Amino acid sequence: DPHGSLLLDGKEIDPPEDEVLATACRAAVLCNDAGLREEEGEWRIHGDPTEASLIVLAAKAGLDAGEEARSYPRTDVIPFESQHRFMATLHHNHETGRAVIYLKGAPEAVLQRCTSQRLPGGEEPLDRDYWYGIIDELARRGQRPLALAVKPVSGEVTGLSIDAIRGFSLLGVVGISDPPREEAVAALSQCRSAGIAVKMITGDHALTAAAIAESMGLGRGGSVVTGEDLAHEDAQLADLVDASDVFARTSPEHKLQLVNALQDKGRIVAMTGDGVNDAPALKQADVGVAMGKKGTDVAKEAAEMVIIDDNFASIVNAVEEGRTVHDNIRKAILYILPTSFGEALTIIGAILLGRVLPVTPVQILWINMVTTVTLALALSFDPPEPGIMHRPPRRRDASMLEPMMLWRIALVSALMLLAAFGLYVYERNLGTDVATARTVAVNMLVVAEAVYLFNTRHLTAPVIDAGTLLGNRITLLAVLLVMGLQLLFTYQPLLQTFFDTRSIDAATWGRIWFLGLAVFIVIEAEKWLFTRLGWYRTESKE
């Protein structure tokens, strides 16, 4: 918002009356590629936010960017590059025939090209110690310092070269406040809990990087590694990068260097970037993440992911979502395999004992059709596990089927065999006809699968609480739907004819649900016991 005041010693001042301040604001708006426009009642920036902040400064000082560009049209430009860390523009005033070069960039780079400093009464030799003190003061506040300078030249000068960028007069230093978002600070804490190391890589001043890192709870003892340190630590680079969290005054080449060093240590690296020069690092990283708003097309093409809101918290949310998807895939596997094995073992058990099959092929088809499209699918909608962002990352080579899962598959398969085949034998021993006993066995398998679905809501944590049992409405709807279909399967005359089923009484349903509840209790007891013995990882509920 370009409305505001400029203060000197706590008192409001009129910028046009201060020649140096007015010239500095003119340099800020002319040596600039950003824009500021009012759209639908809101002020919106176009281009780099850092440059746009200088447009806002000039507007607060009463300068109109369009009018200044018409009065001092740009003739040539040296765009900002990480190698020289400044931008220079050449402007001609056709009314006076004069030309001027404006310089903007990192204070160290600009001061190297200045020989004097401008004062209201004229110019004097540059007091470098004074300005470096100002720069450090701004940086300690967490502000990003930028220096502005000017150099009048002959109107015959029509082009710029790097060699000509010297002999400037310093106009001043701007401190830009760019505090981290609150959600980014919270996201950083989440990363720490999840075992994800976050490293801040910036081209800013080392003191600025240290101040921002401290405000975010990042860094180790306030130490900051600079680009120069990286250049001199080739032999120990991998250890240096692994032990440090904050890197300042770095170039895009340093980003690639850091990615390679971390990968050499066996780390899985996600790298964020937005510029053309970031493309090599984005490509090299295991997961390149480009910024959707201010990212260039080259960066987006080089990256695997694009964050449309340029928010670090979105990356952390994606990690949580990825862990949830991975967990739900494991739950689906842990549900489908034992239930399928349980059905198969029921058939195999009958064959080995020389008995009539407890379920027919068409009844098995019914079970798979009903449970797969309802119960198994419901697991994909499960919310995140408790403490999902308090776990360490899984190993790159970790198997989807852990020993715990193999044991659970065997246990559940055995329980379903005992429940379904055992109840079938029990019914036959009571004198029940084969068709009715098979109907009981089919319902026993489906009820056991429905009950086991609730066990699977958590892999190792207990689920005996209302929040877990009733927390996923889709799971409840799936179970109710399956039970409704089973009632039709058991009592609807057309389905009885097609599947050769018979009606069963309330006492039989009581035995089915009693055994189903027993399956649930045994699996919960197994979780509790093995967690207590330390064989299962405890899933924190904090």
Coordinates of C-alpha atoms in Angstrom, one line a residue:
D1 CA 0.0 0.0 0.0
P2 CA 1.7 3.2 -1.2
H3 CA 0.2 5.3 1.6
G4 CA 2.3 6.3 4.5
S5 CA 4.8 8.7 6.0
L6 CA 8.6 9.2 6.0
L7 CA 10.0 10.1 9.4
L8 CA 13.3 11.6 10.5
D9 CA 14.0 11.5 14.2
G10 CA 10.4 10.6 14.8
K11 CA 9.1 13.6 12.8
E12 CA 7.3 13.5 9.5
I13 CA 9.3 15.0 6.6
D14 CA 8.5 16.1 3.1
P15 CA 10.8 14.0 0.8
P16 CA 10.9 16.6 -2.1
E17 CA 12.6 19.0 0.3
D18 CA 15.4 16.6 0.9
E19 CA 17.4 16.4 -2.2
V20 CA 19.4 13.2 -1.3
L21 CA 16.3 11.4 -0.2
A22 CA 14.4 12.4 -3.3
T23 CA 17.3 11.2 -5.5
A24 CA 17.5 7.9 -3.6
C25 CA 13.7 7.4 -4.1
R26 CA 14.1 8.2 -7.8
A27 CA 17.0 5.6 -8.1
A28 CA 14.8 3.1 -6.3
V29 CA 11.9 3.5 -8.8
L30 CA 14.0 3.8 -12.0
C31 CA 16.5 1.1 -11.3
N32 CA 13.7 -1.4 -11.0
D33 CA 11.8 -4.0 -13.1
A34 CA 8.8 -4.4 -10.7
G35 CA 5.4 -2.8 -10.9
L36 CA 2.6 -1.7 -8.6
R37 CA -1.0 -1.3 -9.7
E38 CA -4.4 -1.0 -8.0
E39 CA -6.7 -3.8 -9.2
E40 CA -10.2 -4.2 -7.9
G41 CA -9.6 -1.9 -5.0
E42 CA -6.4 -3.7 -3.9
W43 CA -2.8 -2.9 -4.5
R44 CA -0.9 -5.7 -6.3
I45 CA 2.7 -6.0 -7.1
H46 CA 4.1 -7.4 -10.3
G47 CA 7.6 -8.8 -10.3
D48 CA 10.1 -9.4 -7.5
P49 CA 8.7 -8.5 -4.1
T50 CA 12.0 -6.9 -3.0
E51 CA 12.0 -4.6 -6.0
A52 CA 8.2 -3.9 -5.5
S53 CA 8.9 -2.7 -2.0
L54 CA 11.2 0.0 -3.5
I55 CA 8.3 1.1 -5.8
V56 CA 6.1 1.5 -2.7
L57 CA 8.9 3.6 -1.0
A58 CA 9.0 5.9 -4.0
A59 CA 5.2 6.2 -4.0
K60 CA 5.2 7.2 -0.3
A61 CA 7.8 9.8 -1.2
G62 CA 5.4 11.3 -3.8
L63 CA 7.0 9.9 -6.9
D64 CA 4.9 8.4 -9.7
A65 CA 6.7 5.5 -11.4
G66 CA 5.1 6.1 -14.8
E67 CA 5.9 9.8 -14.7
E68 CA 9.5 9.2 -13.7
A69 CA 10.0 6.7 -16.4
R70 CA 8.7 9.2 -19.0
S71 CA 11.0 11.9 -17.7
Y72 CA 14.0 9.7 -17.4
P73 CA 13.5 6.9 -20.0
R74 CA 15.8 3.9 -19.7
T75 CA 18.4 3.5 -22.4
D76 CA 20.3 0.5 -21.2
V77 CA 20.4 -2.0 -18.3
I78 CA 22.7 -4.5 -16.6
P79 CA 20.3 -6.9 -15.0
F80 CA 20.9 -8.4 -11.6
E81 CA 23.1 -11.4 -11.7
S82 CA 24.4 -13.5 -8.8
Q83 CA 28.0 -13.0 -10.0
H84 CA 28.0 -9.2 -9.5
R85 CA 24.9 -8.8 -7.2
F86 CA 23.8 -5.5 -8.5
M87 CA 21.5 -3.9 -11.1
A88 CA 22.4 -0.8 -13.1
T89 CA 20.3 1.3 -15.5
L90 CA 21.2 4.2 -17.8
H91 CA 18.6 7.0 -18.2
H92 CA 18.6 10.1 -20.5
N93 CA 16.6 13.2 -19.8
H94 CA 15.9 14.6 -23.3
E95 CA 14.8 18.0 -22.0
T96 CA 18.2 18.7 -20.4
G97 CA 20.3 16.4 -22.5
R98 CA 21.8 14.8 -19.4
A99 CA 22.3 11.2 -18.6
V100 CA 22.6 9.3 -15.3
I101 CA 23.4 5.8 -14.1
Y102 CA 21.5 4.4 -11.1
L103 CA 22.9 1.5 -9.2
K104 CA 21.1 -0.8 -6.8
G105 CA 22.2 -4.1 -5.1
A106 CA 23.9 -5.8 -2.3
P107 CA 25.7 -3.2 -0.1
E108 CA 29.1 -4.8 -0.3
A109 CA 28.9 -4.9 -4.1
V110 CA 27.7 -1.3 -4.4
L111 CA 30.1 0.2 -1.9
Q112 CA 33.0 -1.4 -3.8
R113 CA 31.9 0.7 -6.8
C114 CA 31.4 4.0 -4.8
T115 CA 34.1 6.6 -4.1
S116 CA 31.9 9.3 -2.5
Q117 CA 28.7 9.8 -0.6
R118 CA 26.1 12.4 -1.4
L119 CA 25.0 15.0 1.2
P120 CA 22.5 17.8 1.0
G121 CA 25.4 20.3 0.6
G122 CA 27.3 18.3 -2.0
E123 CA 29.6 15.2 -1.9
E124 CA 32.3 14.0 0.3
P125 CA 34.6 10.9 0.4
L126 CA 32.9 7.7 1.2
D127 CA 33.0 6.8 4.9
R128 CA 33.0 3.0 4.5
D129 CA 33.2 2.2 8.2
Y130 CA 30.1 4.3 8.9
W131 CA 28.1 2.6 6.2
Y132 CA 29.2 -0.9 7.1
G133 CA 28.1 -0.2 10.6
I134 CA 24.7 0.9 9.3
I135 CA 24.5 -2.3 7.1
D136 CA 25.3 -4.5 10.1
E137 CA 22.7 -2.7 12.3
L138 CA 19.9 -3.2 9.7
A139 CA 21.0 -6.8 9.2
R140 CA 20.8 -7.5 13.0
R141 CA 17.2 -6.4 12.9
G142 CA 16.5 -9.1 10.4
Q143 CA 16.2 -6.6 7.6
R144 CA 17.5 -7.1 4.1
P145 CA 19.9 -4.2 3.3
L146 CA 20.1 -2.8 -0.3
A147 CA 22.3 0.1 -1.3
L148 CA 21.4 2.8 -3.9
A149 CA 24.0 4.9 -5.8
V150 CA 24.1 7.4 -8.7
K151 CA 26.6 8.5 -11.3
P152 CA 26.0 11.4 -13.7
V153 CA 27.5 10.8 -17.1
S154 CA 27.6 12.5 -20.5
G155 CA 24.5 12.5 -22.6
E156 CA 26.6 10.9 -25.3
V157 CA 26.9 7.6 -23.3
T158 CA 24.4 5.2 -24.8
G159 CA 25.4 1.9 -23.3
L160 CA 26.6 0.2 -20.1
S161 CA 29.3 -2.3 -19.4
I162 CA 30.5 -3.9 -16.1
D163 CA 33.8 -2.1 -16.4
A164 CA 32.0 1.3 -16.4
I165 CA 30.2 0.6 -13.1
R166 CA 32.6 2.4 -10.8
G167 CA 33.1 5.9 -9.4
F168 CA 29.5 6.1 -8.0
S169 CA 28.2 8.3 -5.3
L170 CA 26.3 6.5 -2.5
L171 CA 22.8 7.8 -1.9
G172 CA 21.9 5.6 1.0
V173 CA 21.0 2.1 2.3
V174 CA 17.5 0.7 2.4
G175 CA 16.4 -1.9 5.1
I176 CA 13.6 -4.1 3.9
S177 CA 11.6 -6.1 6.4
D178 CA 10.6 -9.5 5.2
P179 CA 9.7 -11.5 8.3
P180 CA 8.9 -15.2 8.1
R181 CA 5.2 -16.1 8.0
E182 CA 3.8 -17.4 11.3
E183 CA 2.7 -20.6 9.6
A184 CA 6.2 -21.1 8.3
V185 CA 7.6 -21.0 11.9
A186 CA 5.0 -23.6 13.0
A187 CA 5.8 -25.7 9.9
L188 CA 9.5 -25.6 10.8
S189 CA 8.7 -26.9 14.2
Q190 CA 6.7 -29.7 12.6
C191 CA 9.6 -30.6 10.4
R192 CA 11.9 -30.9 13.4
S193 CA 9.4 -33.3 15.1
A194 CA 9.1 -35.3 11.9
G195 CA 12.9 -35.8 11.7
I196 CA 13.3 -33.5 8.7
A197 CA 16.3 -31.2 8.7
V198 CA 15.6 -27.7 7.2
K199 CA 18.4 -25.6 5.8
M200 CA 18.0 -21.9 4.9
I201 CA 20.1 -20.9 1.9
T202 CA 19.9 -17.2 1.0
G203 CA 21.8 -14.5 -0.8
D204 CA 21.2 -12.1 2.0
H205 CA 23.7 -10.6 4.4
A206 CA 25.0 -13.1 7.0
L207 CA 23.6 -11.1 9.9
T208 CA 20.2 -10.9 8.3
A209 CA 20.2 -14.6 7.8
A210 CA 21.2 -15.2 11.4
A211 CA 18.4 -12.8 12.7
I212 CA 15.7 -14.5 10.6
A213 CA 17.0 -18.0 11.5
E214 CA 16.8 -17.1 15.1
S215 CA 13.3 -15.8 14.8
M216 CA 12.3 -19.1 13.3
G217 CA 14.2 -21.3 15.8
L218 CA 16.6 -22.4 13.1
G219 CA 20.3 -22.7 13.3
R220 CA 22.8 -24.0 15.8
G221 CA 24.3 -21.4 18.1
G222 CA 23.7 -18.6 15.6
S223 CA 26.5 -19.8 13.3
V224 CA 26.1 -18.9 9.6
V225 CA 28.1 -20.4 6.7
T226 CA 28.8 -18.0 3.9
G227 CA 29.5 -18.7 0.2
E228 CA 33.1 -17.9 0.8
D229 CA 33.3 -20.6 3.5
L230 CA 31.9 -23.1 1.0
A231 CA 34.6 -22.2 -1.5
H232 CA 37.3 -22.9 1.0
E233 CA 36.0 -26.1 2.5
D234 CA 35.9 -28.4 -0.4
A235 CA 37.5 -31.3 1.4
Q236 CA 35.2 -31.2 4.4
L237 CA 32.2 -29.8 2.5
A238 CA 29.9 -32.8 3.1
D239 CA 30.5 -32.6 6.9
L240 CA 30.2 -28.8 7.0
V241 CA 26.9 -28.9 5.1
D242 CA 25.5 -31.7 7.2
A243 CA 26.3 -29.9 10.4
S244 CA 25.1 -26.4 9.4
D245 CA 21.6 -25.0 8.9
V246 CA 22.0 -21.5 7.7
F247 CA 23.9 -20.4 4.5
A248 CA 24.2 -16.8 3.5
R249 CA 25.6 -14.8 0.6
T250 CA 25.3 -17.8 -1.5
S251 CA 25.0 -18.1 -5.3
P252 CA 22.9 -20.6 -7.3
E253 CA 26.1 -22.5 -7.9
H254 CA 26.4 -22.9 -4.2
K255 CA 22.9 -24.4 -4.1
L256 CA 23.9 -27.1 -6.5
Q257 CA 27.1 -27.7 -4.5
L258 CA 25.0 -28.0 -1.3
V259 CA 22.6 -30.5 -2.9
N260 CA 25.4 -32.7 -4.1
A261 CA 27.1 -32.6 -0.7
L262 CA 24.0 -33.6 1.1
Q263 CA 23.3 -36.4 -1.3
D264 CA 26.9 -37.7 -0.9
K265 CA 26.0 -38.0 2.8
G266 CA 23.0 -40.3 1.9
R267 CA 20.4 -37.6 2.5
I268 CA 17.2 -37.3 0.5
V269 CA 17.0 -33.7 -0.5
A270 CA 14.1 -31.5 -1.4
M271 CA 15.2 -28.1 -2.8
T272 CA 13.1 -25.0 -3.3
G273 CA 13.9 -22.3 -5.9
D274 CA 12.4 -19.8 -8.2
G275 CA 15.0 -18.4 -10.6
V276 CA 16.6 -19.5 -13.8
N277 CA 19.9 -20.1 -12.1
D278 CA 18.2 -22.4 -9.5
A279 CA 17.3 -24.9 -12.3
P280 CA 20.4 -27.1 -11.9
A281 CA 19.9 -27.5 -8.2
L282 CA 16.2 -28.2 -8.6
K283 CA 17.0 -30.8 -11.2
Q284 CA 19.7 -32.4 -9.1
A285 CA 17.6 -32.6 -5.9
D286 CA 15.6 -35.7 -5.2
V287 CA 12.5 -33.5 -5.2
G288 CA 12.8 -30.1 -6.8
V289 CA 10.1 -27.6 -5.6
A290 CA 9.5 -24.5 -7.6
M291 CA 7.6 -21.4 -6.6
G292 CA 4.3 -21.0 -8.4
K293 CA 3.9 -17.2 -8.0
K294 CA 7.3 -15.7 -8.5
G295 CA 9.0 -18.8 -10.0
T296 CA 10.3 -18.6 -13.6
D297 CA 9.1 -21.1 -16.2
V298 CA 12.6 -22.6 -16.3
A299 CA 12.5 -23.3 -12.6
K300 CA 9.0 -24.9 -12.9
E301 CA 10.1 -27.1 -15.8
A302 CA 13.2 -28.3 -13.8
A303 CA 11.2 -29.1 -10.7
E304 CA 9.0 -32.1 -9.8
M305 CA 6.6 -30.0 -7.8
V306 CA 5.2 -26.5 -8.0
I307 CA 3.9 -24.8 -4.9
I308 CA 1.2 -22.4 -6.1
D309 CA 1.1 -20.2 -3.0
D310 CA 4.9 -20.0 -2.5
N311 CA 4.4 -21.0 1.2
F312 CA 6.8 -23.2 3.0
A313 CA 3.9 -24.6 5.1
S314 CA 2.4 -26.1 2.0
I315 CA 5.5 -28.3 1.6
V316 CA 5.2 -29.5 5.1
N317 CA 1.5 -30.2 4.5
A318 CA 2.4 -32.2 1.5
V319 CA 4.8 -34.3 3.6
E320 CA 2.0 -35.0 6.1
E321 CA -0.4 -35.9 3.2
G322 CA 2.3 -38.2 1.7
R323 CA 2.7 -40.0 5.0
T324 CA -1.0 -40.4 5.3
V325 CA -1.3 -41.8 1.8
H326 CA 1.6 -44.2 2.6
D327 CA -0.1 -45.3 5.8
N328 CA -3.4 -45.9 4.1
I329 CA -1.8 -48.0 1.4
R330 CA -0.2 -50.1 4.2
K331 CA -3.6 -50.4 5.9
A332 CA -5.2 -51.5 2.7
I333 CA -2.5 -54.2 2.2
L334 CA -2.8 -55.2 5.9
Y335 CA -6.6 -55.5 5.4
I336 CA -6.8 -57.2 2.0
L337 CA -4.1 -59.8 2.4
P338 CA -5.2 -61.5 5.6
T339 CA -8.9 -61.4 4.7
S340 CA -8.1 -63.0 1.4
F341 CA -5.9 -65.6 3.0
G342 CA -8.6 -66.2 5.6
E343 CA -11.0 -67.0 2.9
A344 CA -8.5 -69.3 1.1
L345 CA -7.5 -71.1 4.3
T346 CA -11.1 -71.8 5.1
I347 CA -11.4 -73.7 1.7
I348 CA -8.0 -75.4 2.2
G349 CA -8.9 -76.5 5.7
A350 CA -12.0 -78.2 4.5
I351 CA -10.1 -79.9 1.7
L352 CA -7.4 -81.2 4.1
L353 CA -10.0 -82.5 6.5
G354 CA -12.0 -84.1 3.8
R355 CA -15.2 -82.1 4.5
V356 CA -17.7 -80.4 2.2
L357 CA -16.6 -76.9 1.2
P358 CA -17.9 -74.4 3.8
V359 CA -18.4 -71.7 1.0
T360 CA -19.0 -72.1 -2.7
P361 CA -17.1 -70.4 -5.4
V362 CA -20.0 -68.0 -6.1
Q363 CA -20.2 -67.2 -2.4
I364 CA -16.5 -66.4 -2.4
L365 CA -17.1 -64.1 -5.3
W366 CA -19.9 -62.4 -3.4
I367 CA -17.6 -61.8 -0.4
N368 CA -14.8 -60.3 -2.5
M369 CA -17.2 -58.1 -4.5
V370 CA -19.0 -56.8 -1.4
T371 CA -16.0 -56.2 0.9
T372 CA -13.4 -54.9 -1.7
V373 CA -15.6 -52.2 -3.1
T374 CA -16.8 -51.0 0.3
L375 CA -14.6 -51.9 3.3
A376 CA -11.2 -51.9 1.7
L377 CA -12.0 -48.7 -0.2
A378 CA -13.0 -47.0 3.0
L379 CA -9.5 -47.1 4.3
S380 CA -8.3 -44.7 1.6
F381 CA -10.3 -42.0 3.3
D382 CA -8.7 -42.5 6.8
P383 CA -7.4 -39.3 8.4
P384 CA -3.7 -39.1 9.4
E385 CA -2.5 -41.5 12.1
P386 CA -2.0 -40.0 15.6
G387 CA 1.5 -38.5 15.8
I388 CA 2.2 -39.0 12.1
M389 CA 4.5 -35.9 12.1
H390 CA 6.3 -37.1 15.2
R391 CA 7.8 -40.1 13.5
P392 CA 11.3 -40.2 11.9
P393 CA 11.4 -40.6 8.1
R394 CA 11.3 -44.1 6.8
R395 CA 14.3 -45.5 5.0
R396 CA 14.6 -45.2 1.3
D397 CA 14.9 -48.9 1.0
A398 CA 12.3 -49.8 3.6
S399 CA 9.9 -52.6 2.5
M400 CA 6.2 -52.0 2.3
L401 CA 5.7 -55.3 4.2
E402 CA 7.5 -55.0 7.5
P403 CA 7.9 -58.0 9.8
M404 CA 5.1 -56.6 11.9
M405 CA 2.7 -56.7 9.0
L406 CA 3.7 -60.2 8.0
W407 CA 3.0 -61.4 11.5
R408 CA -0.4 -59.6 11.6
I409 CA -1.4 -61.1 8.2
A410 CA -0.7 -64.6 9.6
L411 CA -2.5 -63.9 12.8
V412 CA -5.6 -62.5 11.2
S413 CA -5.7 -65.2 8.6
A414 CA -5.6 -67.8 11.3
L415 CA -8.3 -66.1 13.4
M416 CA -10.6 -65.9 10.4
L417 CA -10.0 -69.6 9.6
L418 CA -10.8 -70.6 13.2
A419 CA -13.9 -68.4 13.3
A420 CA -15.5 -69.2 9.9
F421 CA -14.5 -72.9 9.6
G422 CA -15.0 -73.5 13.3
L423 CA -18.5 -72.1 13.2
Y424 CA -19.3 -74.1 10.1
V425 CA -18.2 -77.3 11.7
Y426 CA -20.1 -76.4 14.8
E427 CA -23.3 -75.8 12.8
R428 CA -22.9 -79.1 11.0
N429 CA -22.4 -80.9 14.3
L430 CA -25.7 -79.5 15.5
G431 CA -27.4 -81.1 12.5
T432 CA -27.7 -77.9 10.4
D433 CA -28.0 -78.6 6.7
V434 CA -25.0 -77.7 4.4
A435 CA -26.7 -74.7 2.8
T436 CA -27.5 -73.0 6.1
A437 CA -24.1 -73.8 7.5
R438 CA -22.5 -72.2 4.5
T439 CA -24.7 -69.1 4.9
V440 CA -23.4 -68.9 8.5
A441 CA -19.8 -69.3 7.3
V442 CA -20.2 -66.6 4.7
N443 CA -21.7 -64.2 7.2
M444 CA -19.0 -65.0 9.7
L445 CA -16.2 -64.1 7.2
V446 CA -17.9 -60.8 6.3
V447 CA -18.6 -59.9 9.9
A448 CA -14.9 -60.7 10.8
E449 CA -13.7 -58.6 7.9
A450 CA -16.0 -55.7 9.0
V451 CA -14.8 -55.9 12.6
Y452 CA -11.2 -56.2 11.5
L453 CA -11.6 -53.0 9.5
F454 CA -11.8 -51.0 12.7
N455 CA -8.6 -52.8 14.0
T456 CA -6.8 -51.6 10.9
R457 CA -7.7 -47.9 11.5
H458 CA -4.4 -47.8 13.5
L459 CA -1.5 -50.1 12.6
T460 CA -0.1 -50.5 16.1
A461 CA -1.9 -48.0 18.4
P462 CA -5.2 -49.1 20.1
V463 CA -8.5 -48.2 18.6
I464 CA -10.7 -48.7 21.6
D465 CA -12.0 -45.2 21.9
A466 CA -15.0 -43.3 20.4
G467 CA -12.8 -41.0 18.4
T468 CA -11.2 -43.8 16.5
L469 CA -14.1 -46.2 16.2
L470 CA -16.5 -43.5 15.1
G471 CA -14.1 -40.9 13.7
N472 CA -14.3 -41.9 10.0
R473 CA -17.9 -41.6 8.7
I474 CA -17.1 -43.4 5.5
T475 CA -15.9 -46.4 7.4
L476 CA -19.2 -46.5 9.4
L477 CA -21.2 -46.1 6.2
A478 CA -19.2 -48.8 4.5
V479 CA -19.9 -51.3 7.4
L480 CA -23.6 -50.4 7.5
L481 CA -23.8 -50.9 3.7
V482 CA -22.1 -54.3 3.9
M483 CA -24.4 -55.4 6.7
G484 CA -27.4 -54.3 4.7
L485 CA -26.2 -56.3 1.7
Q486 CA -25.6 -59.3 3.9
L487 CA -29.2 -59.2 5.2
L488 CA -30.3 -59.2 1.5
F489 CA -27.9 -62.0 0.8
T490 CA -29.4 -64.1 3.7
Y491 CA -33.1 -63.3 3.5
Q492 CA -34.0 -62.0 0.0
P493 CA -35.6 -64.9 -1.9
L494 CA -34.0 -64.1 -5.3
L495 CA -30.5 -63.9 -3.8
Q496 CA -31.2 -67.1 -1.7
T497 CA -31.9 -68.9 -5.0
F498 CA -28.9 -67.5 -6.8
F499 CA -26.4 -68.0 -4.0
D500 CA -28.0 -71.1 -2.4
T501 CA -28.4 -69.4 1.0
R502 CA -30.9 -69.9 3.9
S503 CA -32.4 -67.7 6.6
I504 CA -30.7 -67.9 10.0
D505 CA -32.1 -67.2 13.4
A506 CA -31.1 -64.5 16.0
A507 CA -29.1 -67.1 18.1
T508 CA -26.9 -67.8 15.2
W509 CA -26.4 -64.1 14.5
G510 CA -25.4 -63.9 18.2
R511 CA -22.7 -66.5 17.8
I512 CA -21.4 -64.8 14.6
W513 CA -21.1 -61.4 16.3
F514 CA -19.6 -62.9 19.4
L515 CA -16.8 -64.5 17.4
G516 CA -16.4 -61.2 15.4
L517 CA -15.9 -59.3 18.7
A518 CA -13.5 -62.0 19.8
V519 CA -11.4 -61.4 16.7
F520 CA -11.4 -57.6 17.4
I521 CA -10.3 -58.1 21.1
V522 CA -7.5 -60.6 20.2
I523 CA -6.0 -58.2 17.7
E524 CA -6.2 -55.2 20.1
A525 CA -4.6 -57.4 22.8
E526 CA -1.8 -58.3 20.4
K527 CA -1.2 -54.6 19.7
W528 CA -1.1 -53.8 23.4
L529 CA 1.2 -56.7 24.3
F530 CA 3.7 -56.3 21.5
T531 CA 3.9 -52.5 22.0
R532 CA 4.5 -53.1 25.7
L533 CA 7.3 -55.5 24.9
G534 CA 8.8 -52.9 22.5
W535 CA 8.3 -55.0 19.4
Y536 CA 6.0 -52.4 17.9
R537 CA 6.9 -48.7 17.5
T538 CA 4.7 -46.6 19.7
E539 CA 2.6 -44.1 17.7
S540 CA 2.5 -40.9 19.7
K541 CA -0.9 -39.2 20.2
E542 CA 0.6 -35.8 21.1

